[in-house]
Structures are given as C-alpha cells and as structure tokens.
mmCIF file of C-alpha atoms in Angstrom:
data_model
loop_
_atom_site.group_PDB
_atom_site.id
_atom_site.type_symbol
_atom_site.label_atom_id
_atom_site.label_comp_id
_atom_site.label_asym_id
_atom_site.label_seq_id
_atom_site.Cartn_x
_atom_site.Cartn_y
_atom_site.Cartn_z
ATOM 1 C CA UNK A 449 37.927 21.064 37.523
ATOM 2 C CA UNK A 450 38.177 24.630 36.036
ATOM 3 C CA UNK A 451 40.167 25.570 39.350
ATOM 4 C CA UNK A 452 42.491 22.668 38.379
ATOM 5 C CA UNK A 453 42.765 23.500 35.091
ATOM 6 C CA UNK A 454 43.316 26.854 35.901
ATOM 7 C CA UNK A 455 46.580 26.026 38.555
ATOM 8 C CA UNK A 456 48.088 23.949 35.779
ATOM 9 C CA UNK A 457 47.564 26.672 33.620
ATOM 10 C CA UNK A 458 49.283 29.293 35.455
ATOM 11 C CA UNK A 459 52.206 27.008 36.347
ATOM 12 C CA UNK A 460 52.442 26.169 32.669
ATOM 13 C CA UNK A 461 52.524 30.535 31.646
ATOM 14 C CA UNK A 462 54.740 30.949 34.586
ATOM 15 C CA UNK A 463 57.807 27.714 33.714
ATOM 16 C CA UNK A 464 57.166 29.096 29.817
ATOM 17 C CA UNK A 465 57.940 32.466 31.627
ATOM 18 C CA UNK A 466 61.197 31.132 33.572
ATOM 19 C CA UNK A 467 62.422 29.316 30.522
ATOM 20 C CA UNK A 468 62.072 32.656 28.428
ATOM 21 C CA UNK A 469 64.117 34.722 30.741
ATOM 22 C CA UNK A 470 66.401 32.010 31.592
ATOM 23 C CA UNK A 471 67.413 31.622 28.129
ATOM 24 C CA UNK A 472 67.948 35.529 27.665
ATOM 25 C CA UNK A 473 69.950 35.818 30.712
ATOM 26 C CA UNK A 474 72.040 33.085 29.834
ATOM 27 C CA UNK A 475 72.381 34.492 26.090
ATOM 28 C CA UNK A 476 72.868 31.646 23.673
ATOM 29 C CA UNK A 477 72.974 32.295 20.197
ATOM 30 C CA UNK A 478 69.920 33.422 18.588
ATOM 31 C CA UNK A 479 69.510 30.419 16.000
ATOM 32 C CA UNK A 480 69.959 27.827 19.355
ATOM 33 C CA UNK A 481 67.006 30.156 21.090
ATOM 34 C CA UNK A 482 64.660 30.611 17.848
ATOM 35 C CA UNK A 483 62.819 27.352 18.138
ATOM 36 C CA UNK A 484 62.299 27.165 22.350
ATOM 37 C CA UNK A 485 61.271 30.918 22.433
ATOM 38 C CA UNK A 486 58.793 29.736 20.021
ATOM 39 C CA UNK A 487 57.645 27.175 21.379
ATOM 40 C CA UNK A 488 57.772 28.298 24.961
ATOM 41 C CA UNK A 489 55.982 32.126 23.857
ATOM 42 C CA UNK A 490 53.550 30.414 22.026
ATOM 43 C CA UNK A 491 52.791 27.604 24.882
ATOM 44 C CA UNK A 492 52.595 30.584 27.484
ATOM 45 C CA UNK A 493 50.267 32.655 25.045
ATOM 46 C CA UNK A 494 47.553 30.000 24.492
ATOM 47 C CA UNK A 495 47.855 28.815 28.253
ATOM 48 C CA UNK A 496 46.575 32.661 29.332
ATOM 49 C CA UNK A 497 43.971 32.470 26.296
ATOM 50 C CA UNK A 498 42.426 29.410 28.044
ATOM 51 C CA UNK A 499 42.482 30.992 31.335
ATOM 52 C CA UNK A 500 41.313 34.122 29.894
ATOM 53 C CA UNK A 501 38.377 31.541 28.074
ATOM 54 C CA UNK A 502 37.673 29.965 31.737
ATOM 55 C CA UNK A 503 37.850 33.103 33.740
ATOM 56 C CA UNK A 504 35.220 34.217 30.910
ATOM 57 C CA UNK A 505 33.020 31.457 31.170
ATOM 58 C CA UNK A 506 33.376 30.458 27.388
ATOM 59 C CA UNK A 507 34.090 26.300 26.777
ATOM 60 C CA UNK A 508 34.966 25.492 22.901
ATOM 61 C CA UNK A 509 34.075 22.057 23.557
ATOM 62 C CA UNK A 510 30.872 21.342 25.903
ATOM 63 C CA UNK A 511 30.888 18.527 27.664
ATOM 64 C CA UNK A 512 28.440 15.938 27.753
ATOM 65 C CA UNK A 513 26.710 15.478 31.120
ATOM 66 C CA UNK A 514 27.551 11.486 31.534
ATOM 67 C CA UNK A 515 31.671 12.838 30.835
ATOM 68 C CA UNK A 516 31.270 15.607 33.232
ATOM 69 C CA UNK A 517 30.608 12.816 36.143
ATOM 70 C CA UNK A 518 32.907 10.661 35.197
ATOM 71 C CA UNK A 519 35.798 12.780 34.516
ATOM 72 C CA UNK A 520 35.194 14.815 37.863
ATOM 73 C CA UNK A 521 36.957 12.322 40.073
ATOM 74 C CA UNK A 522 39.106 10.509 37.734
ATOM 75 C CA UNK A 523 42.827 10.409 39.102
ATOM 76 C CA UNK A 524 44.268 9.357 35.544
ATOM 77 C CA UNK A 525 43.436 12.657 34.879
ATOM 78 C CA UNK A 526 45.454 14.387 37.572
ATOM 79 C CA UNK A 527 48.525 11.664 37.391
ATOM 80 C CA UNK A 528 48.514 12.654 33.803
ATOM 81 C CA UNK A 529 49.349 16.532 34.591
ATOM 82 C CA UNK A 530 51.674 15.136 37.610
ATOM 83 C CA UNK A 531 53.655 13.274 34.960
ATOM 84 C CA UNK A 532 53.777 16.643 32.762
ATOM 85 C CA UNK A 533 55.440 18.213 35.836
ATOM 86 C CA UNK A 534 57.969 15.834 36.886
ATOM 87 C CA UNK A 535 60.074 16.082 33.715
ATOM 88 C CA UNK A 536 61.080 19.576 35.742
ATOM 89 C CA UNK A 537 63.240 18.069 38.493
ATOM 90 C CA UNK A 538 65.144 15.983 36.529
ATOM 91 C CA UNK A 539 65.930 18.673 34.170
ATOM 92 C CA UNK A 540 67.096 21.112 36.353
ATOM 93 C CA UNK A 541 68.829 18.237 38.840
ATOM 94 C CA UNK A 542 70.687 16.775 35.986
ATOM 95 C CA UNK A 543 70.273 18.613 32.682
ATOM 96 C CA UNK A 544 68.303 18.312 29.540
ATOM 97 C CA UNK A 545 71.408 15.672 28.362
ATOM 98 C CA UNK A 546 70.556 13.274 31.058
ATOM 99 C CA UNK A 547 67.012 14.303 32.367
ATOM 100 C CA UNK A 548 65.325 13.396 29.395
ATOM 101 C CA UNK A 549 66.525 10.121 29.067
ATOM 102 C CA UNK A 550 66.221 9.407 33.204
ATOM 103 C CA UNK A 551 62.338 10.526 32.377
ATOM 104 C CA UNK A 552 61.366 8.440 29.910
ATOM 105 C CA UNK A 553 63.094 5.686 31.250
ATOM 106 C CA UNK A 554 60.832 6.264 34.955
ATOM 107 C CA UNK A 555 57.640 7.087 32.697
ATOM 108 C CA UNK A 556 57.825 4.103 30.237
ATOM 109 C CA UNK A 557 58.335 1.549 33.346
ATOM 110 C CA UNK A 558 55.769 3.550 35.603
ATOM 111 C CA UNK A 559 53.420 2.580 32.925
ATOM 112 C CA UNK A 560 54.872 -1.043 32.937
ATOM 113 C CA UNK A 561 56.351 -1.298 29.862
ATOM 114 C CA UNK A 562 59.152 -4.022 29.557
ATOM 115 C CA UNK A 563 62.841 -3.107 31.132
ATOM 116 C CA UNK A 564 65.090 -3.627 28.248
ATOM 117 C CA UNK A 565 62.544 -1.486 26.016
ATOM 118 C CA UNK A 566 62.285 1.095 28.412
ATOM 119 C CA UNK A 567 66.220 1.187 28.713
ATOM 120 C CA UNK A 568 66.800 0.723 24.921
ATOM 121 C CA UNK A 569 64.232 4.195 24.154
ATOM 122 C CA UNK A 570 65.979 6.057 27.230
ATOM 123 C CA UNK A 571 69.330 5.131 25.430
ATOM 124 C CA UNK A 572 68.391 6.275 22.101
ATOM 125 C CA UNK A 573 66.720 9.512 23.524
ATOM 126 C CA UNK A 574 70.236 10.166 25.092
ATOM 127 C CA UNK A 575 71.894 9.117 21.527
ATOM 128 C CA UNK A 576 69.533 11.525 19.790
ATOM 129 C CA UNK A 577 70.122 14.485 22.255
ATOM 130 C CA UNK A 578 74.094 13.880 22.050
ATOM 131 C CA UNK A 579 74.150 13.457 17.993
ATOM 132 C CA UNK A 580 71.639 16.467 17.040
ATOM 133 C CA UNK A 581 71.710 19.136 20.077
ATOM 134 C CA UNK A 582 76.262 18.573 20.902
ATOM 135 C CA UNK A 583 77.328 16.864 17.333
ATOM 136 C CA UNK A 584 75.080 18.959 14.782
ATOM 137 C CA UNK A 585 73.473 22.025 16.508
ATOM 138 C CA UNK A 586 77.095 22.139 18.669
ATOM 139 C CA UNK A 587 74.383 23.823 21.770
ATOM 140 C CA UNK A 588 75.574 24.569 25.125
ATOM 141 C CA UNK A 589 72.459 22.518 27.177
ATOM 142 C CA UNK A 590 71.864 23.380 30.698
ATOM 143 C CA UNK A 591 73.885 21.103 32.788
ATOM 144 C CA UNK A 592 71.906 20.907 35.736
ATOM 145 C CA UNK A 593 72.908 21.300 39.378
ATOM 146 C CA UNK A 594 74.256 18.180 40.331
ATOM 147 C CA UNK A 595 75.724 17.109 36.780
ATOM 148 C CA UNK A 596 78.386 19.515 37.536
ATOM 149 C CA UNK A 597 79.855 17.933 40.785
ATOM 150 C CA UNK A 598 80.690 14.449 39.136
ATOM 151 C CA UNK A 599 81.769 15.214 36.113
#
C-alpha cells in the first residue's frame, strides 16, 4: 500500500508540476492564475510532505490491525484513485469547458445514478463553467486537442 500510495503521490507532484509550468508558458493574466497556482503549489507541496512522511517511516494516523487486512486488497480503494485520474484525458482531449461536464456525467452513471440526473448536473456544471470562468472571469480555458477541429 505505501508503494501505491507513493505512485499516486508522485503522479499527483508531477500533473501539479505540468499544470504550473503549463500555465506560465501559456501566460494568462496573473488574477486568472492566482487561485490554480495555489491550489496546484499547495497540492504538489503536501503530496512530497507525505512521501517525504512515508519514505520516513512516520504515519499521522495508525491503523488498526483489523483495517490494515481489510483495506489491503480492497479494489474500491484503487478504482477510487483511477477515477481521480481519468478526469485528465478528458481535459486535455476536450478542454476544461467540456471535460468537466463529459466527467461527471461518466462518473455519476458509473456509480448508477439515474440518466436524466446525471445529464441535468453535467448540464449545470457546463452552465456554471460558461457563466463564471467565459461570462464573469472572461478566462481563456484550455481548449483541448480535439475541441479545436470541430469547432
């Protein structure tokens, strides 16, 4: 598990990484990049403290011995981190505009919850994105590869 935890880890510092240069090299304004260089430099710095904590042998929260067995095998635990990860291809495929709806659209009926509330959430996730980051914020999101070719 800590070798797990660990490769999730480093993917985590290095995406956090990619996102950080992206956005410089890119160079949106500065109040469009204050809140994800927060969040993504803050996200990357805790991930190396915990791997720094592991590597170190140090566990803030000891686990009982009847969690250690169960969680050891338990696949919800590794679909959960697999879920984390597959908002990536969407986003760079089509876009934060359309990438975050398509994802919680695939994760809310993945997890079997009814089509027209699935569709409804993805639609007002899309709605929110337009209205706040294009109407208010008036932010240039990443378009994606393939967004570019239809539209």
């Amino acid at each position: 598990m800590k070798l797990f935890e660990t490769i999730v880890l480093g993917c985590i510092v290095f995406f956090m990484g990619a996102f950080l240069v992206y956005g410089l090299i890119e160079q949106y304004p500065q109040q469009v990049l204050a809140f994800p260089f927060t969040v993504s430099a803050l996200s990357a710095l805790f991930a190396l403290i915990r791997i720094v904590e592991i590597k170190l042998g140090r566990h803030p929260l000891q686990e009982s011995e009847s969690l250690k067995t169960v969680n050891e095998g338990d696949v919800s635990f590794i679909n959960s981190y697999i879920f984390i990860l597959m908002i990536l291809p969407p986003l760079w495929l089509l876009g934060f505009e359309l990438g975050i709806p398509l994802y919680i659209l695939v994760f809310c009926l993945y997890f079997r919850i009814r089509w027209l509330t699935s569709l409804s959430v993805s639609l007002v996730s899309y709605a929110f994105i337009a209205l706040v980051f294009n109407g208010i914020l008036g932010a240039r999101l990443p378009r994606g590869i393939l967004l570019p070719m239809f539209v």
